[in-house]
C-alpha positions as semicolon CSV with decimal commas, in nm:
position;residue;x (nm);y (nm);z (nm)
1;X;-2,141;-2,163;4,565
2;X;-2,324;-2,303;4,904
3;X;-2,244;-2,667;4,962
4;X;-2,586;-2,756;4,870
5;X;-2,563;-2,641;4,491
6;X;-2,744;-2,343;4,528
7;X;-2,574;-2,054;4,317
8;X;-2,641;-1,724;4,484
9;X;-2,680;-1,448;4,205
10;X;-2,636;-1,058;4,349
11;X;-2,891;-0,849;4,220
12;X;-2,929;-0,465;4,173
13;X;-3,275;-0,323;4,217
14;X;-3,256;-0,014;3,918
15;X;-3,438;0,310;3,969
16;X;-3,760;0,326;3,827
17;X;-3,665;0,644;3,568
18;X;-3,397;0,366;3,443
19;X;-3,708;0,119;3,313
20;X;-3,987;0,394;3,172
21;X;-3,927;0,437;2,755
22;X;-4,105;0,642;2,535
23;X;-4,400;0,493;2,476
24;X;-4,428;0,643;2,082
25;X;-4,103;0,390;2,050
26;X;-4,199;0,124;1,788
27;X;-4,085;-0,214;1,765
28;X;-3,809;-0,343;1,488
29;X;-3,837;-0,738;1,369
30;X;-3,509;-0,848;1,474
31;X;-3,402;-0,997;1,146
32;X;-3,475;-0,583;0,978
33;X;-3,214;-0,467;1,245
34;X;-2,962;-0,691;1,183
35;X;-2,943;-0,557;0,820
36;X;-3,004;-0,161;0,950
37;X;-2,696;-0,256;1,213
38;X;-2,479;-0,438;0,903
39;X;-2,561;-0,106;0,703
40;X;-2,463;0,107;0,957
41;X;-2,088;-0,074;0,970
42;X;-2,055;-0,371;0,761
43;X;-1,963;-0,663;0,934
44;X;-1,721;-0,765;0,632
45;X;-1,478;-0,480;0,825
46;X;-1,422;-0,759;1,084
47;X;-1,155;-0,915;1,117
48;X;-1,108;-1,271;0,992
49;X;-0,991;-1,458;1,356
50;X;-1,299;-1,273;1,446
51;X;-1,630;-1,380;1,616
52;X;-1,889;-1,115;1,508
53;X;-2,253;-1,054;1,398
54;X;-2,543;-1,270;1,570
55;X;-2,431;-1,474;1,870
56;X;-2,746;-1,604;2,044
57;X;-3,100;-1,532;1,830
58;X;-3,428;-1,642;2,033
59;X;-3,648;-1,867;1,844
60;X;-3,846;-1,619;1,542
61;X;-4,020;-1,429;1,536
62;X;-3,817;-1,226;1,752
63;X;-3,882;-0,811;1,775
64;X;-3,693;-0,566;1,973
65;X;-3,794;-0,274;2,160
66;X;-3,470;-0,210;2,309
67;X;-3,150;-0,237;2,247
68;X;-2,885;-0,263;2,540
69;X;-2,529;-0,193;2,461
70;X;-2,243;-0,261;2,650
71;X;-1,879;-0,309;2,606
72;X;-1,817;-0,632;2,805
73;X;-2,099;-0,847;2,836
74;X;-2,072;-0,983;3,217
75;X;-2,320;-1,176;3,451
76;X;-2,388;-0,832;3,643
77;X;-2,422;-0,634;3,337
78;X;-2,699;-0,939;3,202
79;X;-2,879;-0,889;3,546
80;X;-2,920;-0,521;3,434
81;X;-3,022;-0,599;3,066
82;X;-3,319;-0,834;3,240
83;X;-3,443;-0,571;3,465
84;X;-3,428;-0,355;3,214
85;X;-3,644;-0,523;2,950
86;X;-3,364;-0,578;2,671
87;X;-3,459;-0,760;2,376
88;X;-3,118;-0,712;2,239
89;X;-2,804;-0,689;2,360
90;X;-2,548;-0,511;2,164
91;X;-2,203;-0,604;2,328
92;X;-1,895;-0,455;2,169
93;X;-1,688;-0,734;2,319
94;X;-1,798;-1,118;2,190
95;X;-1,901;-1,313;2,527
96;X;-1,879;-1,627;2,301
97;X;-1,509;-1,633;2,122
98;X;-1,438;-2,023;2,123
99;X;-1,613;-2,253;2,026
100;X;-1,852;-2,391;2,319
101;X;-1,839;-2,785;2,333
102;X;-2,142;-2,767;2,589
103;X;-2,384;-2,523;2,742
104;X;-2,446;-2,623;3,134
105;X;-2,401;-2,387;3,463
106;X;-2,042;-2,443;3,497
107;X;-1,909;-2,120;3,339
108;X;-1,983;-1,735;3,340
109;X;-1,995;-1,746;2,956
110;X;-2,215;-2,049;2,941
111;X;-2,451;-1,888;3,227
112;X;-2,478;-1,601;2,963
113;X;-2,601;-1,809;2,707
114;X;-2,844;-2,008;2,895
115;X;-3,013;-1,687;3,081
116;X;-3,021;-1,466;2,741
117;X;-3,235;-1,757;2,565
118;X;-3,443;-1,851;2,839
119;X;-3,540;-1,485;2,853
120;X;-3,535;-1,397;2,492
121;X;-3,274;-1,210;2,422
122;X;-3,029;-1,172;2,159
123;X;-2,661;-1,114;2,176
124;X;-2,490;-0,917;1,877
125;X;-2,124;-0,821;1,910
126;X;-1,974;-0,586;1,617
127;X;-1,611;-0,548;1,782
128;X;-1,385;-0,521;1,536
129;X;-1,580;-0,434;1,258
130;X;-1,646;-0,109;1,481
131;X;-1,272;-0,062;1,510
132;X;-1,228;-0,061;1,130
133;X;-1,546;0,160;1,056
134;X;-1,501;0,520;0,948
135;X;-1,725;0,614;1,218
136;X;-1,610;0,386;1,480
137;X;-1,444;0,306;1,802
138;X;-1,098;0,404;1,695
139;X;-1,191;0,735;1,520
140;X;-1,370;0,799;1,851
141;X;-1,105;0,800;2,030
142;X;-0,888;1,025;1,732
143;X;-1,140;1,297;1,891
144;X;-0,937;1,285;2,206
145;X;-0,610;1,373;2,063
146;X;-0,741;1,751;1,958
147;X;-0,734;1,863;1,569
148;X;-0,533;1,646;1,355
149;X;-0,582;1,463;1,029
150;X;-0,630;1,072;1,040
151;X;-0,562;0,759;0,802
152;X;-0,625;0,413;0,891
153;X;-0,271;0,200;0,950
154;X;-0,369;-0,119;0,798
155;X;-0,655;0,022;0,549
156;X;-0,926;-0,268;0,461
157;X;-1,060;-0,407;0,153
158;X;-1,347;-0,361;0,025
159;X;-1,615;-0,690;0,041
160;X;-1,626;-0,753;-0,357
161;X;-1,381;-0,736;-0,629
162;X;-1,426;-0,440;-0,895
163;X;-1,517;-0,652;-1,150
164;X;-1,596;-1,054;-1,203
165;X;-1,393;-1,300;-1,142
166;X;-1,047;-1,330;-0,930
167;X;-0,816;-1,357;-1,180
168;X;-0,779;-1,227;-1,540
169;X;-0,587;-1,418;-1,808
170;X;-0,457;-1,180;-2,121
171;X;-0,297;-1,333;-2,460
172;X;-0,298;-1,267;-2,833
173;X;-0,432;-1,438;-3,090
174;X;-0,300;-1,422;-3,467
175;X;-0,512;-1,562;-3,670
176;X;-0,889;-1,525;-3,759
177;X;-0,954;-1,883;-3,770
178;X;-0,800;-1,987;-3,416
179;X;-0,995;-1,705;-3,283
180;X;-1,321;-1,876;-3,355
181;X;-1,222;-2,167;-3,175
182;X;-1,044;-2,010;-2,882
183;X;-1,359;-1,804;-2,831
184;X;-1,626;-2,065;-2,834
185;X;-1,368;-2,288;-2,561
186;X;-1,342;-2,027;-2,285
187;X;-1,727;-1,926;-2,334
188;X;-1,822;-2,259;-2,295
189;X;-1,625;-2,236;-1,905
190;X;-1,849;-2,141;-1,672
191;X;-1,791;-1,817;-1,447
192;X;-1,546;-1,706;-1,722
193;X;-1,670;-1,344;-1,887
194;X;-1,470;-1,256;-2,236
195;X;-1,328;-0,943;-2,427
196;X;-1,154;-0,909;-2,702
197;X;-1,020;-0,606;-2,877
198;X;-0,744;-0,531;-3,198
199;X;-0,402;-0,496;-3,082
200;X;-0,057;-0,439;-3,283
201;X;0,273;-0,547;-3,138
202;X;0,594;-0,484;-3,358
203;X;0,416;-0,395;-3,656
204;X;0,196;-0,688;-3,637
205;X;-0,210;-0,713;-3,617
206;X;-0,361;-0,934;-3,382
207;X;-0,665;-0,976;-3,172
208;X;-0,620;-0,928;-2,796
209;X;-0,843;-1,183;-2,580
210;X;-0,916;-1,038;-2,223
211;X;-1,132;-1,262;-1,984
212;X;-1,195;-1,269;-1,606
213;X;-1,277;-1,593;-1,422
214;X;-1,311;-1,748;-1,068
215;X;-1,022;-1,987;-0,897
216;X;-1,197;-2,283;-0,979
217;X;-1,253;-2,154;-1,398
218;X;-0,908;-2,047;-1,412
219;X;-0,787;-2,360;-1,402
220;X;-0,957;-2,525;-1,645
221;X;-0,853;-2,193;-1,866
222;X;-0,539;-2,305;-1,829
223;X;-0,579;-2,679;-1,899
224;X;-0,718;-2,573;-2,246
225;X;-0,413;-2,298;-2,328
226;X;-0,144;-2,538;-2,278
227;X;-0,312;-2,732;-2,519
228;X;-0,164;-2,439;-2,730
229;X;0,210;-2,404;-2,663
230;X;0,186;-2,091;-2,881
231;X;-0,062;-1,961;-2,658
232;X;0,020;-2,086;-2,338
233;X;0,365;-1,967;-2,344
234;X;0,250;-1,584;-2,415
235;X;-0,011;-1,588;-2,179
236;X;-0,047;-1,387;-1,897
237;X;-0,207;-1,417;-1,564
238;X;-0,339;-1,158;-1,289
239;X;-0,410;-1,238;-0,972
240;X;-0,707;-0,923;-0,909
241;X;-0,697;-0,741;-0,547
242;X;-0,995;-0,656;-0,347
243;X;-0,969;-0,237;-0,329
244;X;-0,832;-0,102;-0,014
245;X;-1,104;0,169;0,128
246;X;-1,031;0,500;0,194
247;X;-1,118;0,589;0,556
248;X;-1,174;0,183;0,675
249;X;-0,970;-0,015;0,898
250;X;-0,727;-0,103;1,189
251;X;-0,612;0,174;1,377
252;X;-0,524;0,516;1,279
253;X;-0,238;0,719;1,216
254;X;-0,290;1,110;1,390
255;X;-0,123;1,415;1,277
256;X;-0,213;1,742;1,467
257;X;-0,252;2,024;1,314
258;X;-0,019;2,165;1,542
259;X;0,243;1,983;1,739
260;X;0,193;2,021;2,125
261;X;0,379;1,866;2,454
262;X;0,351;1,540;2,576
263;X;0,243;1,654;2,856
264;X;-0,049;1,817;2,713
265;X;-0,131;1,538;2,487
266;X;-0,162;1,326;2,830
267;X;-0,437;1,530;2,947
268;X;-0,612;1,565;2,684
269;X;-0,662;1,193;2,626
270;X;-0,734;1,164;3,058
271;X;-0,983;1,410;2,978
272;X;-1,121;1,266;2,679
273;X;-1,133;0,894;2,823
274;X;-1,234;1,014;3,191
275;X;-0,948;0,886;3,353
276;X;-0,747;1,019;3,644
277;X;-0,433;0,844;3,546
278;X;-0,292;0,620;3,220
279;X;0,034;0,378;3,191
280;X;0,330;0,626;3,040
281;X;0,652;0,515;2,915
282;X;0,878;0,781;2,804
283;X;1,083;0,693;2,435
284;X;1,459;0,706;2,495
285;X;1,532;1,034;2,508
286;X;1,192;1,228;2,566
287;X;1,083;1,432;2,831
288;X;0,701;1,556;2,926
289;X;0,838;1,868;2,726
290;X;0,913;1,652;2,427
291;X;0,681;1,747;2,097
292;X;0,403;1,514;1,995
293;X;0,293;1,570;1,603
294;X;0,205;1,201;1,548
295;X;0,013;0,980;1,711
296;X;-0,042;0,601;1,614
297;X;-0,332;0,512;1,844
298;X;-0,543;0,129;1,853
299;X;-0,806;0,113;2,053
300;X;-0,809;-0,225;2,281
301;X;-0,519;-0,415;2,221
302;X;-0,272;-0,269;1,992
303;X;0,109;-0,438;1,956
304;X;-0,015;-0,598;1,646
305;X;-0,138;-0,318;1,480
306;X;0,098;-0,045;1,597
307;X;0,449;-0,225;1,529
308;X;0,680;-0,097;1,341
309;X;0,458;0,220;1,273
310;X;0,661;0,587;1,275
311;X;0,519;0,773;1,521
312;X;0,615;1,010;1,849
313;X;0,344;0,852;2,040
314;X;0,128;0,533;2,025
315;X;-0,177;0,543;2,216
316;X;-0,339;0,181;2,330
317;X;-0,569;-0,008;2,616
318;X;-0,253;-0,272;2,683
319;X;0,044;-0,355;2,515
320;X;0,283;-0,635;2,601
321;X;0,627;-0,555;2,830
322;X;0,873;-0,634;2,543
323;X;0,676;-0,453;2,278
324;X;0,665;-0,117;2,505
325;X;1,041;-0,198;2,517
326;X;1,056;-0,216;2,185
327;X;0,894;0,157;2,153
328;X;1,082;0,267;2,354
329;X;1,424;0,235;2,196
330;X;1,292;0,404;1,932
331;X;1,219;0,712;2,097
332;X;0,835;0,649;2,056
333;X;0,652;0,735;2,386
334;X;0,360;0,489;2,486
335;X;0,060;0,569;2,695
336;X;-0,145;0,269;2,815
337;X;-0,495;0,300;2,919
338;X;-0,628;-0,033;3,012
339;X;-0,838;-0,240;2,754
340;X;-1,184;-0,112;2,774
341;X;-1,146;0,179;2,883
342;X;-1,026;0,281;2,494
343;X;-1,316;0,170;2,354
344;X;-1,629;0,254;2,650
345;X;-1,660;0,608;2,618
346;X;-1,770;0,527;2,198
347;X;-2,084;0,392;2,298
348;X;-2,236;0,690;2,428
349;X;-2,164;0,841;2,074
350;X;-2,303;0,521;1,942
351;X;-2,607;0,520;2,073
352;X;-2,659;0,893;1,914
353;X;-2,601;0,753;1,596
354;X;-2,779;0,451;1,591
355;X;-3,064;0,596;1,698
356;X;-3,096;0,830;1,415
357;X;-2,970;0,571;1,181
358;X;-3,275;0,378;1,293
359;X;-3,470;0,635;1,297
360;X;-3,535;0,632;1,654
361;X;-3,792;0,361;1,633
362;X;-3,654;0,201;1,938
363;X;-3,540;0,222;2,295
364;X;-3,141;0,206;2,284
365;X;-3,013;0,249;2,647
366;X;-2,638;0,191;2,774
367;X;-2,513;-0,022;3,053
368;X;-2,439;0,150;3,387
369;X;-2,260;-0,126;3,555
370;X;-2,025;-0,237;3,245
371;X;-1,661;-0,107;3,404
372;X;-1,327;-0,182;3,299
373;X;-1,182;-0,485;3,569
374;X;-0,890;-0,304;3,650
375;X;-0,849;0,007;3,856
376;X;-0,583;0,185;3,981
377;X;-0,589;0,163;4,371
């Protein structure tokens, strides 16, 4: 910053074969991406502390062209985006996380916000609803670790409940005329749905009354059964779960197909990521000789998600001291990678599959000067 006030901005001239696209490339209305990029991984995987989806939307119409992805969404990676025409910029990372109070020239972050919408360009960040996909950032970097099988550690739930309602409320009913009544009361509640089906218990008939209803029904359900002590005291209520899915969510647990050396694992995952060296601590007890058949790996940060997990290795950007301590002395061997550099090397693959899960109606084009900040020197 010159003494004057005058901010002096470095700038990168790009080769011209960087800014010539196909010119049979169509354009996309911005809102009609943002539903092809929420089908591709919903953003209902995110996490809730989360700041995903649409971060900075020009005034509409907007179209795009191209889409620019990057993992880390800096000043110098926004001065390529510019040169490079983006109408989109798909950063992995989200450049806003708290809440902005004002948007002036003070700060990197504002500066972001400020160039991107007096040139027209979006921001979208996906981050951790990339980490949970099937097809995302952490089974990316599964790839790395050679054959194995893979599960998600903390599996998420799916977006909707199986059926309506969150809670279900069961009791009997023993007699045909307080059925009638009971019946017409709970249909009369709205966002309550009804069942009823013939029951015995102990030799007895009865009619079994099954009904679904939001958090806001269920209590006025309940308001009109313990009206009923008869009722209210046989009555039974479920809370209803949101189904975990299968192959979705935060981190993944590795077994190979055939246990190798840690050694081995090491370079495999230096060859996978690109990296001439990673952060290794050895579990109490283990050598480079030890065997590695299970790998607990989180791409980014990963104490939360990794803790407590069995495993002979767990495989993360950055952990803190005391929770690689913590691994440790449990014989679990670590290997640190830095923070980005888990989760870069995806967006190459994701830019193959977005562009045939967009039919390759647009430019999609990654950064070249988005790096990791740390380096090994």
């Amino acid at each position: 910053m010159l003494s004057s006030g005058v901010h002096l901005v470095s700038r990168k001239v790009w080769p011209i074969h960087s800014l010539i696209y196909s010119s049979s490339r169509s354009f996309m209305d911005l809102k009609t991406l943002l539903s092809s990029l929420n089908d591709f991984a919903s953003l209902s995987f995110a996490e809730s502390w989360d700041n995903v989806g649409l971060l900075v939307e020009p005034s509409p119409p907007h179209t795009v062209n191209t889409l620019f992805l990057t993992n880390d969404l800096t000043e110098e990676v926004m001065e390529e985006a510019l040169q490079k025409k983006a109408d989109l910029i798909l950063s992995y990372h989200p450049p806003i996380f708290r809440p902005m109070k004002r948007i002036t020239w003070k700060t990197w972050k504002e500066r972001l916000v400020i160039r991107a919408l007096e040139n027209r360009v979006g921001i979208y960040s996906p981050h951790t609803a990339y980490d949970a996909a099937p097809q995302g950032v952490n089974s990316w970097l599964a790839k790395g670790l050679g054959a194995c099988t893979s599960c998600p550690i903390h599996p998420s739930k799916a977006a909707d409940y199986p059926t309506e309602g969150t809670h279900r409320v069961e009791f009997n009913i023993n007699h045909t005329q307080d059925l009638d009544k009971v019946m017409s009361a709970v249909k009369g509640i709205a966002d309550v749905s009804v069942t009823s089906f013939s029951a015995r218990t102990d030799d007895e008939e009865h009619t079994r009354i099954s009904l679904n209803c939001t958090q806001k029904a269920l209590l006025q359900v309940v308001a009109f059964l313990s009206q009923n002590r008869q009722l209210y005291q046989k009555t039974e209520i479920l809370s209803l779960e949101k189904p975990l899915l299968l192959h979705t969510g935060m981190g993944r647990l590795c077994t190979l197909d055939e246990s190798v050396s840690l050694a081995t694992i090491i370079e495999r995952i230096k060859r996978h990521l690109k990296l001439s060296h990673v952060r290794l601590s050895l579990g109490i007890g283990r050598t480079l000789e030890s065997q590695v058949r299970v790998v607990a790996l989180c791409a980014g940060s990963g104490s939360s998600v990794l803790q407590g997990v069995e495993a002979d290795l767990y495989l993360t950007g950055e952990m803190s001291h005391h929770d690689v301590l913590d691994a440790a002395s449990q014989g679990i061997n670590v290997i640190l990678c830095e923070h980005s550099n888990t989760e870069r090397g995806f967006l190459s693959d994701l830019r193959d599959m977005l562009g045939g899960h967009l039919d390759n109606k647009i430019n999609i084009i990654l950064s070249e000067t988005d790096k990791d900040p740390l380096h090994v020197v």
